[in-house]
């Protein structure tokens, strides 16, 4: 149990660092900006109680906001992300038949499930984030294009990180 | 009552979602006003110091470019020294100069946080109220206009960058002094801007310099950019519109100067008085 907490704390710090000091400076043609930090919420253990999941998402969002100078924006998107995560998992996953403390990672759940999961959750988060950031109807076309291209970039990075930490023994 | 509790625990995810979403929304609405008077931003000690550390490291990587630009600036400043002019009259008396009074003072600062790929971009610098910076001051760099100060902490300040949808600067064509307004272009290109509301009688040329006008909070004549297209496709205002290439490369911004206008308080005071009288 304490191992899980330590691991997730480490993940939190690493992802925030990568997001703020590396990915914040990356932007393809002013269109595509990745937000890899949502990976933290995506791969929290299945067993995480809702009462813990929402505060974690909220704190992660606020931390990113502190560095991006957008108080509340990322927090809102992250809380929405946590909610969609709960819905998606309750629909697609049966919780029996796992080892203790399973996490929805690529190596455990297989490529097909993990890809759908990542894609849907990222799309929700990014569209909400970008539309809220611009908050203007006249640029809607451009905003949607940015959200879509950024989602593709983020999903790409998440899949790569999933492959990087792939454990072949985990799958049964 | 018991049924209500069962209902709430059954759908706890939804209720938690509502609670946290609303608290985030409150923060968003409350602190994202123009002035951003909040501690959850990069003037905060923790994030500010972290940014300062990382930027110290980053600074090493572009030492060469900075050296070059400093050397160039030195050279051009040296050119303006009295000693570099040929004096062909003999001075007879020592005159105490009362004609020129210092109007603008410059406070140099180092950029510790910067973004160019959002719809509204802000820049954080490492000087604050202790160095004499106040809200509303203009910010320039050797290449041109950078933005204006919107929030001041004790050690750090935040600049509303030129790349911000609310930034509008009073500009003029360098040659003919025709007035206009400058704003960032809608397509989020960090090198493109729009000069609009230029009078129809003006005759701008391609490549002509666009500078700050006498009416702006900057010293007159600070470059903003060059005209790249005489007839912009963007329809804004009812007069001439021109596309402008912005002079400053915001992605490489490192050193900036905050402009302290010594007469600003007097001018604002007078103008406020005039409004009251009307």
Coordinates of N, CA, C and O in Angstrom, one line a residue, chain A residues 47-170:
Chain A
X47 N -8.7 0.8 -7.7 CA -9.3 0.8 -6.4 C -9.4 2.2 -5.8 O -10.0 2.4 -4.7
X48 N -8.8 3.2 -6.4 CA -8.9 4.6 -5.8 C -10.3 5.0 -5.5 O -11.1 5.0 -6.4
X49 N -10.6 5.3 -4.2 CA -12.0 5.7 -3.9 C -12.3 7.1 -4.6 O -11.4 7.9 -4.7
X50 N -13.5 7.3 -4.9 CA -13.9 8.6 -5.5 C -13.5 9.8 -4.6 O -13.2 10.8 -5.1
X51 N -13.6 9.5 -3.3 CA -13.4 10.6 -2.4 C -11.9 11.1 -2.4 O -11.6 12.2 -2.0
X52 N -11.0 10.2 -2.9 CA -9.6 10.5 -3.1 C -9.3 11.0 -4.5 O -8.5 11.9 -4.7
X53 N -10.0 10.4 -5.5 CA -9.7 10.6 -6.9 C -10.0 12.1 -7.2 O -9.1 12.8 -7.8
X54 N -11.1 12.6 -6.8 CA -11.5 14.0 -7.1 C -10.5 15.0 -6.5 O -10.0 15.9 -7.2
X55 N -10.2 14.9 -5.2 CA -9.2 15.9 -4.7 C -7.9 15.8 -5.4 O -7.2 16.8 -5.7
X56 N -7.4 14.5 -5.7 CA -6.1 14.4 -6.4 C -6.2 15.1 -7.8 O -5.3 15.9 -8.1
X57 N -7.3 14.9 -8.5 CA -7.4 15.6 -9.8 C -7.4 17.1 -9.6 O -6.8 17.8 -10.4
X58 N -8.1 17.5 -8.6 CA -8.2 19.0 -8.3 C -6.8 19.6 -8.0 O -6.4 20.6 -8.5
X59 N -6.1 18.9 -7.1 CA -4.8 19.4 -6.7 C -3.8 19.4 -7.9 O -3.1 20.3 -8.2
X60 N -3.9 18.3 -8.7 CA -3.0 18.2 -9.9 C -3.3 19.4 -10.8 O -2.4 20.1 -11.3
X61 N -4.6 19.7 -11.1 CA -5.0 20.8 -11.9 C -4.5 22.1 -11.4 O -3.9 22.9 -12.1
X62 N -4.6 22.3 -10.1 CA -4.2 23.6 -9.5 C -2.7 23.7 -9.5 O -2.2 24.9 -9.8
X63 N -1.9 22.6 -9.4 CA -0.5 22.7 -9.5 C -0.1 23.2 -10.9 O 0.8 24.1 -11.0
X64 N -0.7 22.5 -11.9 CA -0.4 23.0 -13.3 C -0.8 24.4 -13.5 O -0.1 25.2 -14.1
X65 N -1.9 24.8 -12.9 CA -2.4 26.2 -13.0 C -1.4 27.2 -12.5 O -1.2 28.2 -13.0
X66 N -0.8 26.8 -11.3 CA 0.1 27.7 -10.7 C 1.3 28.0 -11.6 O 1.7 29.2 -11.7
X67 N 1.7 27.0 -12.4 CA 2.8 27.3 -13.3 C 2.3 27.9 -14.6 O 3.1 28.6 -15.3
X68 N 1.1 27.7 -15.0 CA 0.6 28.2 -16.3 C -0.1 29.6 -16.1 O -0.6 30.1 -17.1
X69 N -0.2 30.1 -14.9 CA -0.9 31.3 -14.6 C -2.3 31.3 -15.1 O -2.8 32.3 -15.6
X70 N -3.0 30.2 -14.9 CA -4.4 30.1 -15.3 C -5.2 29.5 -14.1 O -5.7 28.4 -14.3
X71 N -5.4 30.2 -13.0 CA -6.0 29.6 -11.8 C -7.4 29.0 -12.2 O -8.2 29.7 -12.7
X72 N -7.6 27.7 -11.8 CA -8.9 27.1 -12.0 C -9.1 26.4 -13.3 O -9.9 25.5 -13.4
X73 N -8.4 26.8 -14.4 CA -8.7 26.3 -15.7 C -8.4 24.8 -15.8 O -9.3 24.0 -16.1
X74 N -7.1 24.5 -15.5 CA -6.7 23.1 -15.6 C -7.4 22.2 -14.5 O -7.7 21.1 -14.7
X75 N -7.7 22.9 -13.3 CA -8.4 22.2 -12.3 C -9.8 21.7 -12.7 O -10.2 20.6 -12.5
X76 N -10.5 22.6 -13.5 CA -11.8 22.2 -14.0 C -11.7 21.0 -15.0 O -12.5 20.1 -14.9
X77 N -10.7 21.2 -15.9 CA -10.6 20.1 -16.9 C -10.2 18.8 -16.2 O -10.7 17.7 -16.6
X78 N -9.4 18.8 -15.2 CA -9.0 17.6 -14.5 C -10.1 17.0 -13.8 O -10.2 15.7 -13.8
X79 N -10.9 17.8 -13.1 CA -12.1 17.2 -12.4 C -13.0 16.5 -13.4 O -13.6 15.4 -13.1
X80 N -13.2 17.2 -14.5 CA -14.1 16.6 -15.6 C -13.5 15.2 -16.0 O -14.2 14.2 -16.2
X81 N -12.1 15.2 -16.2 CA -11.4 14.0 -16.6 C -11.7 12.9 -15.6 O -11.9 11.8 -16.0
X82 N -11.6 13.2 -14.3 CA -11.8 12.2 -13.3 C -13.2 11.6 -13.4 O -13.4 10.4 -13.2
X83 N -14.1 12.5 -13.6 CA -15.5 12.0 -13.7 C -15.7 11.1 -14.9 O -16.3 10.0 -14.8
X84 N -15.2 11.5 -16.1 CA -15.3 10.6 -17.3 C -14.6 9.3 -17.0 O -15.0 8.2 -17.5
X85 N -13.4 9.4 -16.3 CA -12.7 8.1 -16.0 C -13.6 7.2 -15.2 O -13.6 6.0 -15.5
X86 N -14.3 7.7 -14.2 CA -15.1 6.8 -13.4 C -16.2 6.2 -14.2 O -16.5 5.0 -14.2
X87 N -16.9 7.0 -15.1 CA -17.9 6.5 -16.0 C -17.4 5.4 -16.9 O -17.9 4.3 -17.0
X88 N -16.2 5.7 -17.5 CA -15.7 4.8 -18.5 C -15.3 3.4 -17.9 O -15.6 2.4 -18.4
X89 N -14.6 3.5 -16.7 CA -14.2 2.3 -16.0 C -15.4 1.5 -15.6 O -15.4 0.3 -15.7
X90 N -16.4 2.2 -15.0 CA -17.6 1.4 -14.5 C -18.3 0.7 -15.7 O -18.9 -0.3 -15.5
X91 N -18.2 1.3 -16.9 CA -18.9 0.6 -18.0 C -18.1 -0.5 -18.5 O -18.6 -1.6 -18.8
X92 N -16.8 -0.4 -18.7 CA -16.0 -1.4 -19.4 C -15.2 -2.4 -18.6 O -14.8 -3.4 -19.1
X93 N -15.0 -2.2 -17.3 CA -14.1 -3.0 -16.6 C -14.8 -3.8 -15.4 O -15.6 -3.2 -14.7
X94 N -14.6 -5.1 -15.4 CA -15.1 -5.9 -14.2 C -14.0 -6.0 -13.2 O -12.9 -6.4 -13.6
X95 N -14.2 -5.6 -12.0 CA -13.1 -5.4 -11.1 C -12.6 -6.7 -10.5 O -11.5 -6.7 -9.9
X96 N -13.3 -7.8 -10.7 CA -12.8 -9.1 -10.1 C -11.7 -9.6 -11.1 O -11.7 -9.3 -12.2
X97 N -10.9 -10.5 -10.5 CA -10.0 -11.2 -11.3 C -8.7 -10.5 -11.5 O -8.0 -10.8 -12.5
X98 N -8.4 -9.5 -10.7 CA -7.1 -8.9 -10.8 C -6.2 -9.2 -9.6 O -6.7 -9.6 -8.5
X99 N -4.9 -8.9 -9.7 CA -4.1 -9.0 -8.5 C -4.4 -7.8 -7.6 O -5.3 -6.9 -8.0
X100 N -3.7 -7.7 -6.5 CA -4.0 -6.5 -5.6 C -3.5 -5.2 -6.3 O -2.5 -5.2 -6.9
X101 N -4.2 -4.2 -6.1 CA -3.9 -2.8 -6.5 C -3.6 -2.7 -8.0 O -2.5 -2.3 -8.4
X102 N -4.5 -3.2 -8.9 CA -4.2 -3.1 -10.3 C -4.3 -1.7 -10.8 O -5.1 -0.9 -10.3
X103 N -3.6 -1.3 -11.8 CA -3.7 0.0 -12.4 C -4.0 -0.2 -13.9 O -3.6 -1.1 -14.6
X104 N -4.8 0.8 -14.5 CA -5.2 0.7 -15.9 C -4.0 1.1 -16.8 O -4.0 2.1 -17.4
X105 N -3.0 0.3 -16.9 CA -1.8 0.6 -17.7 C -1.9 -0.2 -19.0 O -2.7 -1.1 -19.1
X106 N -1.1 0.1 -19.9 CA -1.0 -0.5 -21.2 C -0.7 -2.0 -21.1 O -1.3 -2.9 -21.7
X107 N 0.3 -2.3 -20.2 CA 0.7 -3.7 -20.1 C -0.3 -4.6 -19.5 O -0.4 -5.8 -19.7
X108 N -1.2 -4.0 -18.6 CA -2.2 -4.8 -17.9 C -3.4 -5.0 -18.7 O -4.0 -6.1 -18.8
X109 N -3.9 -3.9 -19.4 CA -5.2 -3.9 -20.0 C -5.1 -4.2 -21.5 O -6.2 -4.4 -22.1
X110 N -4.0 -4.3 -22.1 CA -3.9 -4.5 -23.6 C -4.0 -3.2 -24.4 O -4.6 -2.3 -23.9
X111 N -3.6 -3.3 -25.6 CA -3.5 -2.1 -26.4 C -4.9 -1.6 -26.7 O -5.1 -0.4 -26.6
X112 N -5.8 -2.4 -27.1 CA -7.1 -2.0 -27.6 C -7.9 -1.2 -26.5 O -8.3 -0.1 -26.8
X113 N -8.0 -1.8 -25.4 CA -8.7 -1.1 -24.3 C -8.0 0.2 -23.9 O -8.6 1.3 -23.8
X114 N -6.7 0.1 -23.8 CA -5.9 1.3 -23.3 C -6.0 2.4 -24.3 O -6.1 3.6 -23.9
X115 N -6.0 2.1 -25.6 CA -6.0 3.1 -26.6 C -7.4 3.9 -26.6 O -7.5 5.1 -26.6
X116 N -8.5 3.1 -26.5 CA -9.8 3.7 -26.5 C -9.9 4.6 -25.2 O -10.4 5.7 -25.3
X117 N -9.5 4.0 -24.1 CA -9.6 4.7 -22.8 C -8.8 6.0 -22.9 O -9.4 7.1 -22.6
X118 N -7.6 6.0 -23.4 CA -6.8 7.2 -23.5 C -7.4 8.2 -24.4 O -7.5 9.4 -24.1
X119 N -7.8 7.7 -25.6 CA -8.4 8.6 -26.6 C -9.6 9.4 -26.1 O -9.7 10.6 -26.2
X120 N -10.5 8.6 -25.5 CA -11.8 9.2 -25.1 C -11.5 10.2 -24.0 O -12.0 11.4 -24.0
X121 N -10.7 9.8 -23.0 CA -10.5 10.7 -21.9 C -9.7 12.0 -22.3 O -10.0 13.1 -21.8
X122 N -8.7 11.8 -23.2 CA -7.9 12.9 -23.6 C -8.8 13.9 -24.4 O -8.7 15.1 -24.2
X123 N -9.7 13.4 -25.3 CA -10.5 14.2 -26.1 C -11.4 15.1 -25.1 O -11.5 16.3 -25.3
X124 N -12.0 14.4 -24.1 CA -12.9 15.2 -23.2 C -12.1 16.3 -22.5 O -12.5 17.5 -22.5
X125 N -10.9 15.9 -22.0 CA -10.1 16.9 -21.3 C -9.7 18.1 -22.2 O -9.8 19.2 -21.8
X126 N -9.2 17.8 -23.4 CA -8.6 18.8 -24.2 C -9.7 19.7 -24.8 O -9.5 20.9 -24.8
X127 N -10.8 19.1 -25.2 CA -11.8 20.0 -25.8 C -12.4 21.0 -24.7 O -12.5 22.2 -24.9
X128 N -12.6 20.4 -23.5 CA -13.1 21.2 -22.4 C -12.1 22.4 -22.1 O -12.4 23.5 -22.0
X129 N -10.8 22.0 -22.1 CA -9.7 22.9 -21.7 C -9.6 24.0 -22.7 O -9.6 25.2 -22.4
X130 N -9.6 23.7 -24.0 CA -9.3 24.7 -25.0 C -10.5 25.6 -25.2 O -10.3 26.8 -25.3
X131 N -11.7 25.0 -25.2 CA -12.9 25.9 -25.3 C -13.0 26.8 -24.2 O -13.3 28.0 -24.3
X132 N -12.7 26.4 -23.0 CA -12.8 27.2 -21.8 C -11.7 28.3 -21.8 O -11.9 29.4 -21.4
X133 N -10.5 27.9 -22.3 CA -9.4 28.9 -22.4 C -9.7 30.1 -23.3 O -9.5 31.2 -23.0
X134 N -10.2 29.8 -24.5 CA -10.5 30.8 -25.4 C -11.8 31.6 -25.1 O -11.8 32.8 -25.1
X135 N -12.8 30.8 -24.7 CA -14.1 31.4 -24.2 C -14.6 32.4 -25.2 O -15.1 33.5 -24.9
X136 N -14.6 32.1 -26.5 CA -15.0 33.0 -27.5 C -15.6 32.2 -28.6 O -15.0 31.3 -29.1
X137 N -16.8 32.6 -29.1 CA -17.4 31.7 -30.1 C -16.9 32.0 -31.5 O -16.9 31.1 -32.4
X138 N -16.3 33.2 -31.7 CA -15.9 33.5 -33.1 C -14.7 32.7 -33.6 O -14.5 32.6 -34.8
X139 N -13.9 32.2 -32.7 CA -12.8 31.4 -33.1 C -13.0 29.9 -33.0 O -12.0 29.2 -32.9
X140 N -14.2 29.5 -33.0 CA -14.5 28.1 -32.6 C -13.9 27.1 -33.5 O -13.3 26.1 -33.0
X141 N -13.8 27.4 -34.8 CA -13.2 26.5 -35.7 C -11.8 26.2 -35.4 O -11.3 25.1 -35.3
X142 N -11.0 27.3 -35.2 CA -9.6 27.2 -34.9 C -9.4 26.5 -33.6 O -8.5 25.7 -33.5
X143 N -10.2 26.8 -32.6 CA -10.1 26.2 -31.3 C -10.3 24.7 -31.4 O -9.5 23.9 -30.8
X144 N -11.3 24.3 -32.1 CA -11.5 22.8 -32.3 C -10.4 22.1 -32.9 O -10.0 21.1 -32.5
X145 N -9.8 22.8 -34.0 CA -8.7 22.2 -34.6 C -7.5 22.0 -33.7 O -6.8 21.0 -33.6
X146 N -7.3 23.1 -32.9 CA -6.2 23.0 -31.9 C -6.4 21.9 -30.9 O -5.5 21.1 -30.6
X147 N -7.6 21.8 -30.4 CA -7.9 20.7 -29.4 C -7.7 19.4 -30.0 O -7.1 18.5 -29.4
X148 N -8.2 19.2 -31.2 CA -8.1 17.9 -31.8 C -6.6 17.5 -32.1 O -6.1 16.4 -31.7
X149 N -5.8 18.4 -32.6 CA -4.4 18.1 -32.9 C -3.6 17.9 -31.6 O -2.7 17.1 -31.6
X150 N -3.9 18.7 -30.6 CA -3.2 18.5 -29.3 C -3.6 17.2 -28.7 O -2.7 16.5 -28.1
X151 N -4.8 16.8 -28.9 CA -5.2 15.5 -28.3 C -4.4 14.4 -29.0 O -3.9 13.4 -28.3
X152 N -4.2 14.5 -30.3 CA -3.5 13.4 -31.0 C -2.0 13.4 -30.5 O -1.5 12.3 -30.2
X153 N -1.4 14.5 -30.3 CA -0.1 14.6 -29.8 C 0.0 14.0 -28.4 O 0.9 13.2 -28.1
X154 N -1.0 14.4 -27.5 CA -1.0 13.8 -26.1 C -1.1 12.3 -26.1 O -0.4 11.6 -25.4
X155 N -2.1 11.8 -26.9 CA -2.3 10.4 -26.9 C -1.1 9.6 -27.4 O -0.7 8.6 -26.8
X156 N -0.4 10.2 -28.4 CA 0.8 9.7 -28.9 C 1.9 9.6 -27.8 O 2.5 8.5 -27.6
X157 N 2.0 10.7 -27.0 CA 3.0 10.7 -25.9 C 2.6 9.6 -24.9 O 3.5 8.9 -24.3
X158 N 1.3 9.5 -24.5 CA 0.9 8.6 -23.5 C 1.2 7.2 -23.9 O 1.7 6.3 -23.2
X159 N 0.9 6.9 -25.2 CA 1.1 5.5 -25.7 C 2.6 5.2 -25.7 O 3.0 4.1 -25.3
X160 N 3.4 6.2 -26.0 CA 4.9 5.9 -26.0 C 5.4 5.7 -24.6 O 6.1 4.7 -24.3
X161 N 4.8 6.5 -23.6 CA 5.3 6.2 -22.2 C 4.7 4.9 -21.7 O 5.4 4.2 -20.9
X162 N 3.6 4.5 -22.2 CA 3.0 3.2 -21.9 C 4.0 2.0 -22.4 O 4.2 1.1 -21.7
X163 N 4.5 2.2 -23.6 CA 5.4 1.2 -24.2 C 6.7 1.2 -23.4 O 7.3 0.2 -23.3
X164 N 7.1 2.4 -23.0 CA 8.4 2.5 -22.3 C 8.4 1.7 -21.0 O 9.4 1.1 -20.7
X165 N 7.3 1.7 -20.3 CA 7.2 1.0 -19.0 C 6.4 -0.3 -19.2 O 5.7 -0.6 -18.3
X166 N 6.5 -0.9 -20.3 CA 5.8 -2.1 -20.5 C 6.4 -3.3 -19.8 O 7.6 -3.5 -19.9
X167 N 5.5 -4.0 -19.0 CA 6.0 -5.2 -18.3 C 5.2 -6.4 -18.9 O 4.0 -6.5 -18.7
X168 N 6.0 -7.3 -19.6 CA 5.3 -8.3 -20.3 C 4.7 -9.4 -19.4 O 3.8 -10.1 -19.7
X169 N 5.3 -9.5 -18.2 CA 4.8 -10.6 -17.3 C 3.4 -10.3 -16.7 O 2.7 -11.2 -16.3
X170 N 3.1 -9.0 -16.6 CA 1.9 -8.6 -15.9 C 0.6 -9.2 -16.5 O -0.3 -9.5 -15.8

